[in-house]
Amino acid sequence: MIDILRHSGELLVRARRVVVFTGAGISAESGIATFRDAQDGLWMGVNPSTVASQNGFSEDPGLVWRWYMHRLADITRVEPNPGHIAIVDLFALVRRAVGHSFTLVTQNIDDLHERAGSPQVLHLHGSLARFRCNRCRSIHHLQDMDRSASLPPSCLLCGEFVRPDVVWFGETLPGQTFAEATAAARRCDLMLVVGTSGLVYPANELPFIAHASGATVIDVNPEPTEFSRVARVYLQGRAGTVLPALLEETRLLTENPQT
Ligand code: BJW
Ligand code: ZN
């Protein structure tokens, strides 16, 4: 493992434009269940692929609302883990030492990257920190939500239910954010993919775009993923262990370029 970490560190030090692309696995060690875990075990008696949709919300707005409020409570209760923190330190290290550009793209709706200290995060699937009207799309704020209500609040402008500002199945991703993420994937020379199964379109295209544009893809995951066939390096393991180890190797290389 040390050799492969050293090799990954060398690739990081040599790269000029780096993209880190994360999924639910990066937050697993904070205590947030991943999607596929949740699906296998039905999360709170709810199948995420059924409720994370406009159909699910139309059929039972109260159930979907309570499910998101429960997840919000989980997210608020937990802390960023060493994987989130290593990404912040890696950005700082390679920016200072070798002047790289760095882009962080996440599919997660939690704010654990921000709470760890990552300054700019492209949220492809929205965020649980924001809410919007399901009809007129007016924005509603987290502090105004009654988290124990059994039904979603109603929009003051049009009376329709308010929903989390996240991207459900069958919905399009925020255009500007996805355009920025795609552009970063196209021009990067290294993409570090962390904790995503790669099963959900169109976010799962990013590593393939990076690969097709000539970038090196490194996949960090305890299990092989959809990206195995394009990843030049597979760092098998948990993000909270692998990323701090990768940071350490990269630090050694920037401090002693000869070693
Ligand atoms: C660790 C670890 C550790 C564990 N360290 N790693 C057929 C029918 C219907 C639709 C489709 C279809 N085929 C394709 C579609 C399109 C659909 C789609 O992709 N579906 C697939 C499931 C098949 N996509 C969409 O609908 C998207 N929109 C779209 O396509 O628009 C165009 C369109 C418009 C109109 C009509 C038709 C098309 C939108 C997708 C939105 C996804 N939204 C969600 C919910 C967000 C809100 C919320 O959080 O509630 O996003 S779904 C869910 O999956 C969530 C995640 O961001 C996303 C990705 O999951 P992720 O992060 O990869 O998590 P997991 O659980 O899958 O994987 C975790 C990984 O971590 C695993 O690999 C573990 O091994 C690993 N791990 N511990 C590191 N410690
Ligand atoms: Zn409204």
Tab-separated table of C-alpha atoms and ligand atoms in Angstrom:
chain	number	residue	atom	x	y	z
A	1	MET	CA	0.000	0.000	0.000
A	2	ILE	CA	2.877	2.400	0.785
A	3	ASP	CA	4.184	2.100	-2.815
A	4	ILE	CA	0.823	2.768	-4.360
A	5	LEU	CA	0.260	5.710	-1.982
A	6	ARG	CA	3.700	7.087	-2.885
A	7	HIS	CA	2.857	6.706	-6.583
A	8	SER	CA	-0.463	8.530	-6.025
A	9	GLY	CA	1.361	11.276	-4.138
A	10	GLU	CA	3.744	11.671	-7.086
A	11	LEU	CA	0.812	11.917	-9.487
A	12	LEU	CA	-0.738	14.599	-7.256
A	13	VAL	CA	2.479	16.602	-7.049
A	14	ARG	CA	2.935	16.416	-10.823
A	15	ALA	CA	-0.657	17.384	-11.670
A	16	ARG	CA	-1.506	21.017	-12.391
A	17	ARG	CA	-5.291	20.866	-12.155
A	18	VAL	CA	-6.876	18.547	-9.658
A	19	VAL	CA	-10.546	17.680	-9.173
A	20	VAL	CA	-11.777	15.803	-6.101
A	21	PHE	CA	-15.169	14.179	-6.700
A	22	THR	CA	-16.960	12.780	-3.654
A	23	GLY	CA	-20.018	10.709	-2.832
A	24	ALA	CA	-21.796	9.376	0.223
A	25	GLY	CA	-18.826	7.174	1.229
A	26	ILE	CA	-16.802	10.183	2.376
A	27	SER	CA	-19.431	10.919	5.037
A	28	ALA	CA	-19.897	7.270	6.083
A	29	GLU	CA	-17.257	7.478	8.798
A	30	SER	CA	-19.011	10.525	10.236
A	31	GLY	CA	-22.007	8.248	10.798
A	32	ILE	CA	-24.163	9.148	7.778
A	33	ALA	CA	-25.481	6.050	5.996
A	34	THR	CA	-24.602	5.791	2.297
A	35	PHE	CA	-27.413	5.443	-0.233
A	36	ARG	CA	-26.806	1.851	-1.164
A	37	ASP	CA	-26.505	0.951	2.571
A	38	ALA	CA	-29.790	2.728	3.132
A	39	GLN	CA	-31.389	0.960	0.206
A	40	ASP	CA	-30.303	-2.464	1.379
A	41	GLY	CA	-31.590	-1.869	4.866
A	42	LEU	CA	-34.513	0.462	4.163
A	43	TRP	CA	-33.670	3.649	5.980
A	44	MET	CA	-36.270	4.524	8.647
A	45	GLY	CA	-38.584	2.144	6.810
A	46	VAL	CA	-38.185	4.208	3.655
A	47	ASN	CA	-36.612	3.246	0.337
A	48	PRO	CA	-34.554	6.266	-0.804
A	49	SER	CA	-35.066	5.542	-4.488
A	50	THR	CA	-38.849	5.711	-3.949
A	51	VAL	CA	-39.032	8.834	-1.825
A	52	ALA	CA	-36.250	10.848	-3.471
A	53	SER	CA	-38.574	11.722	-6.336
A	54	GLN	CA	-41.375	14.104	-7.246
A	55	ASN	CA	-43.753	11.116	-7.326
A	56	GLY	CA	-42.787	10.153	-3.779
A	57	PHE	CA	-43.365	13.741	-2.617
A	58	SER	CA	-46.735	14.004	-4.378
A	59	GLU	CA	-47.912	10.701	-2.929
A	60	ASP	CA	-46.862	11.376	0.652
A	61	PRO	CA	-45.363	14.848	1.281
A	62	GLY	CA	-45.367	14.277	5.056
A	63	LEU	CA	-43.324	11.077	4.806
A	64	VAL	CA	-40.733	12.699	2.527
A	65	TRP	CA	-40.585	15.781	4.752
A	66	ARG	CA	-40.080	13.739	7.949
A	67	TRP	CA	-37.445	11.605	6.209
A	68	TYR	CA	-35.427	14.709	5.256
A	69	MET	CA	-35.890	16.289	8.694
A	70	HIS	CA	-34.572	13.067	10.242
A	71	ARG	CA	-31.552	13.143	7.920
A	72	LEU	CA	-31.028	16.823	8.703
A	73	ALA	CA	-30.951	15.967	12.413
A	74	ASP	CA	-28.333	13.256	11.697
A	75	ILE	CA	-26.197	15.646	9.653
A	76	THR	CA	-26.387	18.365	12.308
A	77	ARG	CA	-25.407	15.885	15.030
A	78	VAL	CA	-22.260	14.500	13.345
A	79	GLU	CA	-18.838	16.002	12.600
A	80	PRO	CA	-16.559	16.001	9.552
A	81	ASN	CA	-14.168	13.040	9.658
A	82	PRO	CA	-10.444	12.697	8.839
A	83	GLY	CA	-11.337	12.135	5.147
A	84	HIS	CA	-13.037	15.556	4.848
A	85	ILE	CA	-10.182	17.189	6.739
A	86	ALA	CA	-7.474	15.518	4.619
A	87	ILE	CA	-9.069	17.027	1.488
A	88	VAL	CA	-8.792	20.531	2.993
A	89	ASP	CA	-5.137	19.923	3.943
A	90	LEU	CA	-4.323	18.362	0.570
A	91	PHE	CA	-5.729	21.416	-1.219
A	92	ALA	CA	-3.666	23.746	0.978
A	93	LEU	CA	-0.520	21.655	0.630
A	94	VAL	CA	-0.400	21.276	-3.121
A	95	ARG	CA	-1.595	24.828	-3.736
A	96	ARG	CA	1.172	26.222	-1.534
A	97	ALA	CA	3.893	23.835	-2.700
A	98	VAL	CA	3.186	23.530	-6.406
A	99	GLY	CA	0.538	26.133	-7.241
A	100	HIS	CA	-2.205	23.777	-8.407
A	101	SER	CA	-5.781	24.656	-9.151
A	102	PHE	CA	-8.179	22.530	-7.140
A	103	THR	CA	-11.926	21.923	-7.594
A	104	LEU	CA	-14.090	20.011	-5.124
A	105	VAL	CA	-17.275	18.488	-6.540
A	106	THR	CA	-19.684	16.559	-4.321
A	107	GLN	CA	-22.927	14.668	-4.793
A	108	ASN	CA	-23.633	14.944	-1.070
A	109	ILE	CA	-26.317	17.211	0.314
A	110	ASP	CA	-24.621	17.464	3.714
A	111	ASP	CA	-22.350	20.379	4.578
A	112	LEU	CA	-19.497	18.321	6.021
A	113	HIS	CA	-16.959	19.491	3.412
A	114	GLU	CA	-17.743	23.114	4.275
A	115	ARG	CA	-17.662	22.424	8.009
A	116	ALA	CA	-14.258	20.756	7.574
A	117	GLY	CA	-13.027	24.002	5.957
A	118	SER	CA	-13.309	23.460	2.186
A	119	PRO	CA	-14.009	26.965	0.874
A	120	GLN	CA	-15.796	26.311	-2.415
A	121	VAL	CA	-17.805	23.186	-3.015
A	122	LEU	CA	-19.797	22.394	-6.166
A	123	HIS	CA	-22.947	20.629	-4.917
A	124	LEU	CA	-24.326	18.630	-7.849
A	125	HIS	CA	-27.370	17.308	-5.983
A	126	GLY	CA	-28.205	20.452	-3.992
A	127	SER	CA	-28.033	20.960	-0.260
A	128	LEU	CA	-30.121	20.290	2.816
A	129	ALA	CA	-29.213	23.765	4.030
A	130	ARG	CA	-31.727	25.279	1.570
A	131	PHE	CA	-35.407	24.775	0.833
A	132	ARG	CA	-37.614	25.937	-2.000
A	133	CYS	CA	-41.220	26.022	-3.043
A	134	ASN	CA	-42.186	22.965	-5.067
A	135	ARG	CA	-44.088	25.204	-7.515
A	136	CYS	CA	-42.753	28.785	-7.707
A	137	ARG	CA	-39.215	27.786	-6.578
A	138	SER	CA	-38.943	30.704	-4.143
A	139	ILE	CA	-36.166	30.051	-1.615
A	140	HIS	CA	-36.965	29.320	2.036
A	141	HIS	CA	-34.397	29.269	4.812
A	142	LEU	CA	-33.380	26.489	7.153
A	143	GLN	CA	-33.881	28.599	10.276
A	144	ASP	CA	-37.545	29.130	9.334
A	145	MET	CA	-38.304	25.393	9.118
A	146	ASP	CA	-40.249	23.657	11.865
A	147	ARG	CA	-38.193	20.484	12.052
A	148	SER	CA	-40.748	18.563	14.105
A	149	ALA	CA	-43.759	19.283	11.867
A	150	SER	CA	-45.448	16.253	10.312
A	151	LEU	CA	-46.094	18.070	7.015
A	152	PRO	CA	-43.864	20.406	4.993
A	153	PRO	CA	-44.539	24.134	5.420
A	154	SER	CA	-46.547	25.953	2.757
A	155	CYS	CA	-45.043	28.622	0.532
A	156	LEU	CA	-46.126	32.130	1.606
A	157	LEU	CA	-46.240	33.239	-2.022
A	158	CYS	CA	-48.283	30.495	-3.684
A	159	GLY	CA	-49.434	28.056	-0.975
A	160	GLU	CA	-47.683	24.987	-2.451
A	161	PHE	CA	-45.528	22.765	-0.239
A	162	VAL	CA	-41.912	23.683	0.455
A	163	ARG	CA	-39.306	20.961	-0.218
A	164	PRO	CA	-35.560	20.522	0.294
A	165	ASP	CA	-33.482	22.157	-2.460
A	166	VAL	CA	-32.001	18.824	-3.546
A	167	VAL	CA	-32.054	16.959	-6.863
A	168	TRP	CA	-34.441	14.018	-6.990
A	169	PHE	CA	-34.545	11.227	-9.567
A	170	GLY	CA	-35.892	12.496	-12.892
A	171	GLU	CA	-34.851	16.097	-12.125
A	172	THR	CA	-32.077	18.021	-13.822
A	173	LEU	CA	-28.951	19.044	-11.962
A	174	PRO	CA	-28.324	22.780	-11.263
A	175	GLY	CA	-27.152	23.890	-14.712
A	176	GLN	CA	-24.374	26.315	-13.821
A	177	THR	CA	-22.899	24.003	-11.153
A	178	PHE	CA	-22.939	20.980	-13.426
A	179	ALA	CA	-21.393	23.047	-16.256
A	180	GLU	CA	-18.573	24.140	-13.927
A	181	ALA	CA	-17.995	20.572	-12.741
A	182	THR	CA	-17.954	19.252	-16.315
A	183	ALA	CA	-15.513	21.966	-17.414
A	184	ALA	CA	-13.246	21.170	-14.453
A	185	ALA	CA	-13.376	17.433	-15.313
A	186	ARG	CA	-12.508	18.191	-18.927
A	187	ARG	CA	-9.460	20.315	-18.126
A	188	CYS	CA	-8.076	18.548	-15.034
A	189	ASP	CA	-5.045	16.289	-15.226
A	190	LEU	CA	-5.917	14.337	-12.088
A	191	MET	CA	-9.274	13.358	-10.629
A	192	LEU	CA	-9.480	11.832	-7.160
A	193	VAL	CA	-12.802	9.985	-6.867
A	194	VAL	CA	-13.823	9.236	-3.275
A	195	GLY	CA	-16.675	7.145	-1.900
A	196	THR	CA	-19.120	6.968	-4.770
A	197	SER	CA	-20.615	3.876	-6.390
A	198	GLY	CA	-20.867	5.647	-9.763
A	199	LEU	CA	-24.390	4.358	-10.277
A	200	VAL	CA	-26.184	7.672	-10.602
A	201	TYR	CA	-26.296	9.585	-13.879
A	202	PRO	CA	-25.222	12.232	-14.925
A	203	ALA	CA	-22.778	12.874	-12.047
A	204	ASN	CA	-21.191	9.494	-12.782
A	205	GLU	CA	-20.009	10.779	-16.162
A	206	LEU	CA	-17.409	13.091	-14.618
A	207	PRO	CA	-14.610	10.515	-14.101
A	208	PHE	CA	-15.185	9.206	-17.645
A	209	ILE	CA	-15.002	12.761	-19.018
A	210	ALA	CA	-11.764	13.333	-17.099
A	211	HIS	CA	-10.309	10.035	-18.347
A	212	ALA	CA	-11.327	10.724	-21.955
A	213	SER	CA	-9.676	14.145	-21.692
A	214	GLY	CA	-6.368	12.545	-20.702
A	215	ALA	CA	-6.542	12.880	-16.892
A	216	THR	CA	-5.377	10.260	-14.415
A	217	VAL	CA	-8.225	8.906	-12.291
A	218	ILE	CA	-7.594	7.626	-8.757
A	219	ASP	CA	-10.473	5.815	-7.044
A	220	VAL	CA	-10.694	5.621	-3.232
A	221	ASN	CA	-13.277	3.103	-2.073
A	222	PRO	CA	-13.439	-0.091	0.017
A	223	GLU	CA	-15.215	-1.777	-2.927
A	224	PRO	CA	-14.486	-1.772	-6.678
A	225	THR	CA	-16.794	0.651	-8.496
A	226	GLU	CA	-18.081	1.598	-11.939
A	227	PHE	CA	-14.880	3.604	-12.297
A	228	SER	CA	-12.512	0.660	-11.926
A	229	ARG	CA	-12.011	0.383	-15.672
A	230	VAL	CA	-10.829	3.994	-16.058
A	231	ALA	CA	-8.997	4.385	-12.735
A	232	ARG	CA	-5.221	4.185	-13.144
A	233	VAL	CA	-4.897	3.704	-9.397
A	234	TYR	CA	-7.329	2.011	-7.029
A	235	LEU	CA	-6.728	2.880	-3.376
A	236	GLN	CA	-8.809	0.248	-1.667
A	237	GLY	CA	-9.980	1.322	1.776
A	238	ARG	CA	-11.970	3.811	3.763
A	239	ALA	CA	-11.634	7.485	2.959
A	240	GLY	CA	-10.888	8.355	6.594
A	241	THR	CA	-7.802	6.132	6.506
A	242	VAL	CA	-6.645	6.382	2.883
A	243	LEU	CA	-6.877	10.172	2.447
A	244	PRO	CA	-4.813	11.092	5.548
A	245	ALA	CA	-2.198	8.522	4.431
A	246	LEU	CA	-2.169	10.025	0.926
A	247	LEU	CA	-1.810	13.502	2.443
A	248	GLU	CA	1.186	12.332	4.460
A	249	GLU	CA	2.905	10.788	1.414
A	250	THR	CA	2.274	13.963	-0.592
A	251	ARG	CA	3.641	16.101	2.244
A	252	LEU	CA	6.846	14.017	2.338
A	253	LEU	CA	7.258	14.391	-1.421
A	254	THR	CA	6.791	18.171	-1.370
A	255	GLU	CA	9.203	18.540	1.562
A	256	ASN	CA	11.842	16.142	0.123
A	257	PRO	CA	11.341	16.044	-3.659
A	258	GLN	CA	14.375	13.707	-4.059
A	259	THR	CA	13.091	10.891	-1.802
B	1	BJW	C1	-16.893	4.336	1.207
B	1	BJW	C2	-16.865	4.239	2.564
B	1	BJW	C3	-15.797	4.846	3.188
B	1	BJW	C4	-18.615	3.242	1.948
B	1	BJW	N1	-14.871	5.467	2.465
B	1	BJW	N2	-15.965	4.953	0.506
B	1	BJW	C5	-33.897	4.380	-15.231
B	1	BJW	C6	-35.096	4.794	-14.689
B	1	BJW	C7	-35.250	6.088	-14.168
B	1	BJW	C8	-34.201	6.993	-14.182
B	1	BJW	C9	-33.013	6.564	-14.712
B	1	BJW	C10	-32.863	5.280	-15.234
B	1	BJW	N3	-31.599	5.152	-15.683
B	1	BJW	C11	-30.946	6.306	-15.442
B	1	BJW	C12	-31.794	7.167	-14.870
B	1	BJW	C13	-31.448	8.544	-14.453
B	1	BJW	C14	-31.241	8.654	-12.955
B	1	BJW	C15	-30.266	7.581	-12.498
B	1	BJW	O1	-29.066	7.693	-12.632
B	1	BJW	N4	-30.754	6.500	-11.908
B	1	BJW	C16	-29.900	5.365	-11.541
B	1	BJW	C17	-30.156	4.999	-10.089
B	1	BJW	C18	-30.173	4.241	-12.503
B	1	BJW	N5	-30.718	9.978	-12.733
B	1	BJW	C19	-31.495	11.008	-12.575
B	1	BJW	O2	-32.708	10.912	-12.543
B	1	BJW	C20	-30.805	12.348	-12.483
B	1	BJW	N6	-31.387	13.301	-13.350
B	1	BJW	C21	-31.453	13.109	-14.667
B	1	BJW	O3	-31.028	12.092	-15.205
B	1	BJW	O4	-31.970	14.175	-15.357
B	1	BJW	C22	-32.265	13.992	-16.739
B	1	BJW	C23	-33.676	13.522	-16.844
B	1	BJW	C24	-34.690	14.406	-16.562
B	1	BJW	C25	-35.998	13.994	-16.697
B	1	BJW	C26	-36.272	12.682	-17.062
B	1	BJW	C27	-35.252	11.783	-17.293
B	1	BJW	C28	-33.928	12.214	-17.189
B	1	BJW	C29	-30.909	12.922	-11.085
B	1	BJW	C30	-30.212	12.084	-10.093
B	1	BJW	C31	-30.388	12.683	-8.708
B	1	BJW	C32	-29.841	11.769	-7.630
B	1	BJW	N7	-30.272	12.228	-6.378
B	1	BJW	C33	-29.831	11.522	-5.171
B	1	BJW	C34	-30.677	12.054	-3.995
B	1	BJW	C35	-30.225	13.469	-3.627
B	1	BJW	C36	-30.996	14.006	-2.473
B	1	BJW	C37	-30.795	13.205	-1.223
B	1	BJW	O5	-29.658	13.032	-0.760
B	1	BJW	O6	-31.786	12.736	-0.693
B	1	BJW	O7	-28.435	11.746	-4.958
B	1	BJW	S1	-29.926	9.743	-5.300
B	1	BJW	C38	-28.462	9.407	-4.405
B	1	BJW	O8	-27.434	8.799	-5.245
B	1	BJW	C39	-27.904	10.787	-3.997
B	1	BJW	C40	-26.429	10.577	-4.175
B	1	BJW	O9	-25.780	11.837	-4.290
B	1	BJW	C41	-26.364	9.737	-5.417
B	1	BJW	C42	-25.057	9.032	-5.605
B	1	BJW	O10	-24.845	8.104	-4.595
B	1	BJW	P1	-23.363	7.835	-4.059
B	1	BJW	O11	-22.804	9.048	-3.452
B	1	BJW	O12	-22.553	7.190	-5.126
B	1	BJW	O13	-23.659	6.821	-2.861
B	1	BJW	P2	-23.769	5.233	-2.882
B	1	BJW	O14	-24.456	4.850	-1.646
B	1	BJW	O15	-24.322	4.738	-4.162
B	1	BJW	O16	-22.260	4.728	-2.842
B	1	BJW	C43	-21.483	4.896	-1.704
B	1	BJW	C44	-20.084	4.407	-1.989
B	1	BJW	O17	-19.279	4.689	-0.877
B	1	BJW	C45	-20.005	2.886	-2.241
B	1	BJW	O18	-19.229	2.660	-3.401
B	1	BJW	C46	-19.289	2.361	-1.001
B	1	BJW	O19	-18.463	1.239	-1.283
B	1	BJW	C47	-18.471	3.555	-0.618
B	1	BJW	N8	-18.076	3.646	0.764
B	1	BJW	N9	-18.012	3.511	2.960
B	1	BJW	C48	-15.023	5.471	1.107
B	1	BJW	N10	-15.694	4.782	4.554
B	2	ZN	ZN	-44.451	29.074	-4.023
